[in-house]
CSV table of C-alpha atoms and ligand atoms in Angstrom, one decimal:
chain,number,residue,atom,x,y,z
A,1,UNK,CA,129.3,131.1,123.7
A,2,UNK,CA,125.6,131.5,124.3
A,3,UNK,CA,123.4,128.6,123.0
A,4,UNK,CA,119.7,128.6,122.4
A,5,UNK,CA,117.5,125.9,121.0
A,6,UNK,CA,113.9,124.7,121.1
A,7,UNK,CA,111.7,121.7,120.5
A,8,UNK,CA,108.0,121.7,119.9
A,9,UNK,CA,105.8,120.0,122.5
A,10,UNK,CA,103.7,117.9,120.1
A,11,UNK,CA,103.7,114.8,122.3
A,12,UNK,CA,105.8,112.5,120.1
A,13,UNK,CA,109.4,113.4,120.5
A,14,UNK,CA,111.5,110.8,118.7
A,15,UNK,CA,115.0,109.5,118.3
A,16,UNK,CA,115.6,112.0,115.5
A,17,UNK,CA,115.0,114.8,118.0
A,18,UNK,CA,117.3,113.0,120.4
A,19,UNK,CA,120.2,112.4,118.0
A,20,UNK,CA,119.9,115.6,115.9
A,21,UNK,CA,119.3,118.0,118.8
A,22,UNK,CA,119.2,116.8,122.4
A,23,UNK,CA,122.6,115.0,122.2
A,24,UNK,CA,124.2,118.3,121.1
A,25,UNK,CA,122.4,120.1,124.0
A,26,UNK,CA,123.7,117.8,126.7
A,27,UNK,CA,127.2,118.1,125.3
A,28,UNK,CA,127.1,121.9,124.9
A,29,UNK,CA,125.8,122.6,128.4
A,30,UNK,CA,129.3,121.6,129.8
A,31,UNK,CA,131.0,124.4,127.9
A,32,UNK,CA,128.5,127.1,127.1
A,33,UNK,CA,125.8,129.3,128.6
A,34,UNK,CA,122.7,127.4,127.4
A,35,UNK,CA,119.0,128.1,127.1
A,36,UNK,CA,116.6,125.3,126.1
A,37,UNK,CA,113.0,126.1,125.4
A,38,UNK,CA,109.8,124.2,125.0
A,39,UNK,CA,108.3,126.2,122.0
A,40,UNK,CA,104.6,125.9,122.7
A,41,UNK,CA,103.7,129.0,120.7
A,42,UNK,CA,105.2,127.3,117.6
A,43,UNK,CA,102.9,124.3,118.3
A,44,UNK,CA,99.9,126.6,117.9
A,45,UNK,CA,100.7,127.0,114.2
A,46,UNK,CA,98.8,123.8,113.6
A,47,UNK,CA,95.5,122.9,115.4
A,48,UNK,CA,96.0,121.6,119.0
A,49,UNK,CA,93.8,120.3,121.8
A,50,UNK,CA,94.4,122.7,124.8
A,51,UNK,CA,94.5,119.9,127.4
A,52,UNK,CA,96.9,117.8,125.3
A,53,UNK,CA,99.1,120.8,124.6
A,54,UNK,CA,99.3,121.6,128.3
A,55,UNK,CA,100.3,118.0,129.1
A,56,UNK,CA,102.7,117.8,126.1
A,57,UNK,CA,104.5,120.9,127.2
A,58,UNK,CA,105.2,119.5,130.6
A,59,UNK,CA,106.1,116.2,129.0
A,60,UNK,CA,108.7,117.8,126.7
A,61,UNK,CA,110.2,119.8,129.6
A,62,UNK,CA,110.4,116.5,131.6
A,63,UNK,CA,112.1,114.8,128.6
A,64,UNK,CA,114.7,117.6,128.4
A,65,UNK,CA,115.7,116.8,132.0
A,66,UNK,CA,115.3,113.0,131.5
A,67,UNK,CA,117.7,113.1,128.6
A,68,UNK,CA,120.4,114.8,130.7
A,69,UNK,CA,119.8,118.5,130.6
A,70,UNK,CA,120.8,119.8,134.0
A,71,UNK,CA,118.7,122.8,135.1
A,72,UNK,CA,121.5,124.0,137.4
A,73,UNK,CA,123.7,124.5,134.3
A,74,UNK,CA,121.1,125.3,131.6
A,75,UNK,CA,118.1,127.5,131.6
A,76,UNK,CA,115.1,125.3,130.8
A,77,UNK,CA,111.8,127.2,130.2
A,78,UNK,CA,108.5,127.4,128.3
A,79,UNK,CA,108.2,129.9,125.4
A,80,UNK,CA,104.8,131.3,126.4
A,81,UNK,CA,106.1,132.1,129.9
A,82,UNK,CA,108.3,134.8,128.4
A,83,UNK,CA,106.1,137.4,126.6
A,84,UNK,CA,109.1,139.0,124.8
A,85,UNK,CA,109.1,136.1,122.3
A,86,UNK,CA,105.7,137.1,120.8
A,87,UNK,CA,106.5,140.8,121.0
A,88,UNK,CA,109.8,140.5,119.2
A,89,UNK,CA,108.2,138.3,116.6
A,90,UNK,CA,105.9,141.1,115.7
A,91,UNK,CA,108.7,143.6,115.4
A,92,UNK,CA,110.8,141.2,113.2
A,93,UNK,CA,107.8,140.4,111.2
A,94,UNK,CA,107.8,144.0,110.0
A,95,UNK,CA,111.3,143.3,108.6
A,96,UNK,CA,110.7,139.9,107.0
A,97,UNK,CA,109.3,139.8,103.5
A,98,UNK,CA,106.4,137.9,102.1
A,99,UNK,CA,108.7,136.5,99.4
A,100,UNK,CA,111.4,135.1,101.7
A,101,UNK,CA,108.8,133.5,104.0
A,102,UNK,CA,107.1,132.0,101.0
A,103,UNK,CA,110.3,130.3,100.0
A,104,UNK,CA,110.7,128.4,103.2
A,105,UNK,CA,110.5,124.7,102.3
A,106,UNK,CA,109.1,123.6,105.6
A,107,UNK,CA,106.2,126.1,105.1
A,108,UNK,CA,105.6,124.8,101.6
A,109,UNK,CA,105.5,121.2,103.0
A,110,UNK,CA,103.2,122.0,105.9
A,111,UNK,CA,100.9,124.2,103.8
A,112,UNK,CA,100.6,121.7,101.0
A,113,UNK,CA,97.1,120.1,100.8
A,114,UNK,CA,95.5,122.4,103.4
A,115,UNK,CA,92.5,124.5,102.3
A,116,UNK,CA,93.5,127.3,104.5
A,117,UNK,CA,96.8,128.3,105.9
A,118,UNK,CA,97.2,130.5,109.0
A,119,UNK,CA,99.3,133.6,109.3
A,120,UNK,CA,101.0,131.8,112.2
A,121,UNK,CA,102.2,128.9,110.0
A,122,UNK,CA,103.5,131.4,107.5
A,123,UNK,CA,105.2,133.5,110.2
A,124,UNK,CA,106.6,130.5,112.0
A,125,UNK,CA,110.3,131.2,111.1
A,126,UNK,CA,110.0,134.8,112.3
A,127,UNK,CA,109.0,133.6,115.8
A,128,UNK,CA,111.9,131.2,115.6
A,129,UNK,CA,114.2,134.1,114.8
A,130,UNK,CA,112.8,136.0,117.7
A,131,UNK,CA,113.5,133.1,120.0
A,132,UNK,CA,117.2,133.1,119.1
A,133,UNK,CA,117.9,136.8,118.7
A,134,UNK,CA,116.2,137.7,122.0
A,135,UNK,CA,119.1,136.0,123.9
A,136,UNK,CA,121.9,137.1,121.7
A,137,UNK,CA,122.6,133.5,121.0
A,138,UNK,CA,125.9,132.8,119.2
A,139,UNK,CA,125.2,129.2,118.5
A,140,UNK,CA,122.0,127.2,117.7
A,141,UNK,CA,122.2,123.4,117.8
A,142,UNK,CA,119.6,121.9,115.5
A,143,UNK,CA,119.0,119.1,113.0
A,144,UNK,CA,119.6,119.6,109.3
A,145,UNK,CA,115.9,120.4,108.6
A,146,UNK,CA,116.3,123.8,110.4
A,147,UNK,CA,119.2,125.0,108.3
A,148,UNK,CA,117.0,127.3,106.1
A,149,UNK,CA,115.3,128.8,109.2
A,150,UNK,CA,118.7,129.6,110.7
A,151,UNK,CA,119.7,131.3,107.4
A,152,UNK,CA,116.6,133.5,107.6
A,153,UNK,CA,117.4,134.3,111.3
A,154,UNK,CA,120.8,135.5,110.3
A,155,UNK,CA,119.4,137.5,107.4
A,156,UNK,CA,116.9,139.2,109.7
A,157,UNK,CA,119.6,140.0,112.3
A,158,UNK,CA,121.9,141.5,109.7
A,159,UNK,CA,119.1,143.5,108.0
A,160,UNK,CA,117.8,144.9,111.3
A,161,UNK,CA,121.3,145.9,112.5
A,162,UNK,CA,121.9,147.7,109.1
A,163,UNK,CA,118.6,149.5,109.1
A,164,UNK,CA,118.1,150.4,112.7
A,165,UNK,CA,121.5,150.2,114.4
A,166,UNK,CA,123.3,147.3,116.1
A,167,UNK,CA,121.0,145.2,118.3
A,168,UNK,CA,121.4,141.6,117.4
A,169,UNK,CA,124.2,139.0,117.4
A,170,UNK,CA,124.2,137.0,114.1
A,171,UNK,CA,124.0,133.4,115.2
A,172,UNK,CA,125.5,130.3,113.8
A,173,UNK,CA,123.8,127.0,113.3
A,174,UNK,CA,125.4,123.9,114.9
A,175,UNK,CA,124.5,120.9,112.8
A,176,UNK,CA,126.1,117.7,113.8
A,177,UNK,CA,127.7,115.4,111.3
A,178,UNK,CA,126.0,112.2,112.4
A,179,UNK,CA,122.4,112.2,113.6
A,180,UNK,CA,121.5,115.5,111.9
A,181,UNK,CA,119.1,113.8,109.6
A,182,UNK,CA,117.6,110.6,111.0
A,183,UNK,CA,115.3,109.1,108.4
A,184,UNK,CA,111.9,107.4,108.6
A,185,UNK,CA,112.0,103.7,109.3
A,186,UNK,CA,109.3,103.2,106.7
A,187,UNK,CA,110.8,105.4,103.9
A,188,UNK,CA,114.5,106.2,104.0
A,189,UNK,CA,114.0,109.1,101.6
A,190,UNK,CA,112.0,111.0,104.2
A,191,UNK,CA,113.2,112.4,107.5
A,192,UNK,CA,111.8,110.9,110.7
A,193,UNK,CA,109.0,113.2,111.8
A,194,UNK,CA,106.5,113.8,114.6
A,195,UNK,CA,103.8,114.5,112.1
A,196,UNK,CA,104.1,111.5,109.8
A,197,UNK,CA,100.8,109.6,109.8
A,198,UNK,CA,102.4,106.2,110.3
A,199,UNK,CA,103.8,105.8,113.9
A,200,UNK,CA,105.9,102.9,112.7
A,201,UNK,CA,108.0,105.5,110.8
A,202,UNK,CA,109.5,106.8,114.1
A,203,UNK,CA,110.7,105.5,117.4
A,204,UNK,CA,109.2,107.8,120.0
A,205,UNK,CA,111.3,108.5,123.2
A,206,UNK,CA,108.4,107.1,125.3
A,207,UNK,CA,107.7,104.0,123.2
A,208,UNK,CA,107.7,100.9,125.4
A,209,UNK,CA,110.2,98.0,124.8
A,210,UNK,CA,107.8,95.9,122.8
A,211,UNK,CA,106.7,98.7,120.6
A,212,UNK,CA,110.4,99.6,119.9
A,213,UNK,CA,111.2,96.0,119.0
A,214,UNK,CA,108.2,95.7,116.7
A,215,UNK,CA,109.0,99.0,114.9
A,216,UNK,CA,112.6,97.9,114.3
A,217,UNK,CA,111.5,94.5,113.1
A,218,UNK,CA,109.1,96.2,110.7
A,219,UNK,CA,111.6,98.8,109.5
A,220,UNK,CA,112.2,98.6,105.8
A,221,UNK,CA,115.6,97.4,104.6
A,222,UNK,CA,117.3,97.4,101.2
A,223,UNK,CA,117.7,94.6,98.7
A,224,UNK,CA,120.5,92.1,99.3
A,225,UNK,CA,121.3,90.9,102.8
A,226,UNK,CA,124.6,92.6,103.5
A,227,UNK,CA,124.8,95.1,106.5
A,228,UNK,CA,127.0,97.8,104.9
A,229,UNK,CA,127.1,101.6,105.3
A,230,UNK,CA,126.3,103.1,102.0
A,231,UNK,CA,123.9,106.1,102.0
A,232,UNK,CA,123.2,105.9,98.3
A,233,UNK,CA,123.0,102.2,97.5
A,234,UNK,CA,121.6,101.1,100.9
A,235,UNK,CA,119.9,104.1,102.5
A,236,UNK,CA,117.6,102.2,104.8
A,237,UNK,CA,120.4,100.0,106.3
A,238,UNK,CA,122.7,103.1,106.5
A,239,UNK,CA,120.1,104.9,108.6
A,240,UNK,CA,119.7,101.9,110.9
A,241,UNK,CA,123.5,101.6,111.3
A,242,UNK,CA,123.7,105.3,112.2
A,243,UNK,CA,121.0,105.0,114.8
A,244,UNK,CA,122.7,101.9,116.2
A,245,UNK,CA,126.1,103.6,116.3
A,246,UNK,CA,124.8,106.8,117.9
A,247,UNK,CA,122.7,105.0,120.6
A,248,UNK,CA,125.3,102.4,121.5
A,249,UNK,CA,128.5,104.4,121.1
A,250,UNK,CA,130.0,101.7,118.8
A,251,UNK,CA,131.6,102.9,115.6
A,252,UNK,CA,129.9,102.0,112.3
A,253,UNK,CA,132.8,99.9,110.9
A,254,UNK,CA,132.7,97.8,114.1
A,255,UNK,CA,129.0,97.2,113.5
A,256,UNK,CA,129.6,96.4,109.8
A,257,UNK,CA,132.3,93.9,110.8
A,258,UNK,CA,130.0,92.2,113.3
A,259,UNK,CA,126.8,92.0,111.2
A,260,UNK,CA,128.1,92.3,107.6
A,261,UNK,CA,127.3,88.8,106.4
A,262,UNK,CA,124.9,87.5,109.0
A,263,UNK,CA,121.7,88.9,107.4
A,264,UNK,CA,119.3,91.5,108.6
A,265,UNK,CA,117.6,89.4,111.2
A,266,UNK,CA,120.2,89.3,113.9
A,267,UNK,CA,121.2,92.9,113.1
A,268,UNK,CA,117.7,94.2,113.7
A,269,UNK,CA,117.2,92.1,116.8
A,270,UNK,CA,120.4,93.6,118.4
A,271,UNK,CA,119.5,97.1,117.2
A,272,UNK,CA,116.1,96.7,118.9
A,273,UNK,CA,117.8,95.8,122.2
A,274,UNK,CA,120.2,98.7,121.8
A,275,UNK,CA,117.4,101.2,121.3
A,276,UNK,CA,115.4,99.7,124.3
A,277,UNK,CA,118.5,100.0,126.5
A,278,UNK,CA,119.1,103.6,125.4
A,279,UNK,CA,115.5,104.7,126.1
A,280,UNK,CA,115.1,102.8,129.4
A,281,UNK,CA,116.8,105.3,131.7
A,282,UNK,CA,115.2,108.3,129.9
A,283,UNK,CA,111.8,106.8,130.4
A,284,UNK,CA,112.4,106.0,134.1
A,285,UNK,CA,113.5,109.6,134.8
A,286,UNK,CA,110.7,111.0,132.7
A,287,UNK,CA,108.2,108.9,134.7
A,288,UNK,CA,109.6,110.2,138.1
A,289,UNK,CA,109.5,113.8,136.9
A,290,UNK,CA,105.9,113.6,135.7
A,291,UNK,CA,104.7,111.6,138.8
A,292,UNK,CA,105.8,114.4,141.1
A,293,UNK,CA,105.7,117.5,138.9
A,294,UNK,CA,106.5,120.1,141.7
A,295,UNK,CA,110.2,119.9,140.9
A,296,UNK,CA,109.6,120.3,137.2
A,297,UNK,CA,107.3,123.2,137.7
A,298,UNK,CA,109.8,124.9,140.0
A,299,UNK,CA,112.5,124.4,137.4
A,300,UNK,CA,110.3,126.0,134.7
A,301,UNK,CA,109.4,128.9,136.9
A,302,UNK,CA,113.0,129.6,137.7
A,303,UNK,CA,113.9,129.1,134.0
A,304,UNK,CA,111.3,131.7,132.9
A,305,UNK,CA,112.7,134.2,135.4
A,306,UNK,CA,116.2,133.7,134.2
A,307,UNK,CA,115.2,133.9,130.5
A,308,UNK,CA,113.1,137.0,131.0
A,309,UNK,CA,116.0,138.7,132.7
A,310,UNK,CA,118.0,138.3,129.5
A,311,UNK,CA,115.1,138.9,127.1
A,312,UNK,CA,113.7,142.1,128.6
A,313,UNK,CA,116.8,144.3,128.1
A,314,UNK,CA,117.1,143.1,124.5
A,315,UNK,CA,113.5,143.9,123.8
A,316,UNK,CA,114.0,147.4,125.3
A,317,UNK,CA,117.0,148.0,123.0
A,318,UNK,CA,115.0,146.9,120.0
A,319,UNK,CA,112.1,149.1,120.9
A,320,UNK,CA,114.5,152.0,121.4
A,321,UNK,CA,116.0,151.5,117.9
A,322,UNK,CA,112.6,151.5,116.4
A,323,UNK,CA,111.3,154.6,118.1
A,324,UNK,CA,108.8,152.9,120.4
A,325,UNK,CA,108.4,154.7,123.7
A,326,UNK,CA,109.9,152.9,126.7
B,401,TYM,P1,111.2,120.3,116.0
B,401,TYM,O1,110.4,120.4,117.3
B,401,TYM,O2,110.5,119.9,114.8
B,401,TYM,O3,112.5,119.4,116.2
B,401,TYM,C1,113.3,119.6,117.3
B,401,TYM,C2,114.8,119.4,116.9
B,401,TYM,O4,115.0,118.1,116.4
B,401,TYM,C3,115.6,118.2,115.1
B,401,TYM,N1,115.0,117.0,114.3
B,401,TYM,C4,115.8,116.1,113.8
B,401,TYM,N2,117.1,115.9,113.8
B,401,TYM,C5,117.6,114.8,113.1
B,401,TYM,N3,116.7,114.0,112.4
B,401,TYM,C6,115.4,114.1,112.4
B,401,TYM,N4,114.6,113.3,111.7
B,401,TYM,C7,114.9,115.3,113.1
B,401,TYM,N5,113.6,115.8,113.2
B,401,TYM,C8,113.7,116.8,114.0
B,401,TYM,C9,115.2,119.5,114.6
B,401,TYM,O5,116.1,119.9,113.6
B,401,TYM,C10,115.2,120.4,115.8
B,401,TYM,O6,116.6,120.8,116.1
B,401,TYM,N6,111.4,125.1,114.6
B,401,TYM,C11,112.0,124.1,115.5
B,401,TYM,C12,111.8,124.5,116.9
B,401,TYM,C13,112.3,125.9,117.3
B,401,TYM,C14,113.7,126.2,117.4
B,401,TYM,C15,113.7,127.6,117.8
B,401,TYM,C16,114.9,125.5,117.2
B,401,TYM,C17,111.6,126.9,117.6
B,401,TYM,N7,112.4,128.0,117.9
B,401,TYM,C18,114.9,128.3,118.0
B,401,TYM,C19,116.1,126.2,117.5
B,401,TYM,C20,116.1,127.6,117.8
B,401,TYM,C21,111.3,122.8,115.3
B,401,TYM,O7,110.1,122.7,114.9
B,401,TYM,O8,111.9,121.7,115.7
């Protein structure tokens, strides 16, 4: 089992990223050969400030380790350190079609309302396919919102192998049951997202305790006062119950039994404390790693070496299949 996944370094990693993706990563590293990447080339698909991007890249790498990814077991690296990602993306871009990329719902969402849309934003899923296929990944742990991109990755792998000869492994998405779709705290019909304008819609991993408590207090709830898990009738409360359960390790029925009739006030107060308690150790470790970045930089340099040692032979195979001189 070879696992690959990535997170964009856009400075606001949130509990959706933690519950949908990072929790799967820390679990998988005990039983699979794992690579976890900070996908800074993907971040460039929307305008970025260079200094902020540099700092956010290091911060995201620190968060991986702070959340429990162990660089002795997993390869942790930065996408732009391994040039093969951009090279393979070009080659795969010559297989992908305009029509299939235009159908990507994330592209349509991100492009909506912009006067001009870059080629990079359009080609984003091709770069993601390159990330995965370069390492012959068999499994890709992601949140539910990446399902369509994984389907495209599989299609490109199958198409390339059929046209040019076997090169790629066709990967499978690993999408958890709980946590795969953490919703906005302000609108339970939308997923929690880094890019939503209202910061109260998400709990960021580096939010301080008072900010966390205030955001939970302000989170929208549903009509009635019963704390009950019902995704259809009570989507906001169901989302809060899921977050509570995943961060505290308590089963949802136990939480329903405790808070069912006591109204939303006590439920939200205890949820706030559960989130603060879950984030506290992550924030402490993150702070230590950023304060003395030598260790982190060494981890990333070593990760880039290990990743390149896997990526380069794959790129040579692909070049060979396509008739590009070695
Ligand atoms: P990104 O950076 O938007 O999100 C990182 C991971 O977090 C998951 N996620 C969520 N899970 C549950 N609830 C949410 N509200 C939520 N929001 C985000 C995402 O599904 C993702 O797993 N394109 C990817 C990054 C990427 C990648 C890759 C992933 C680039 N190359 C190769 C896997 C393999 C992205 O933008 O994720």
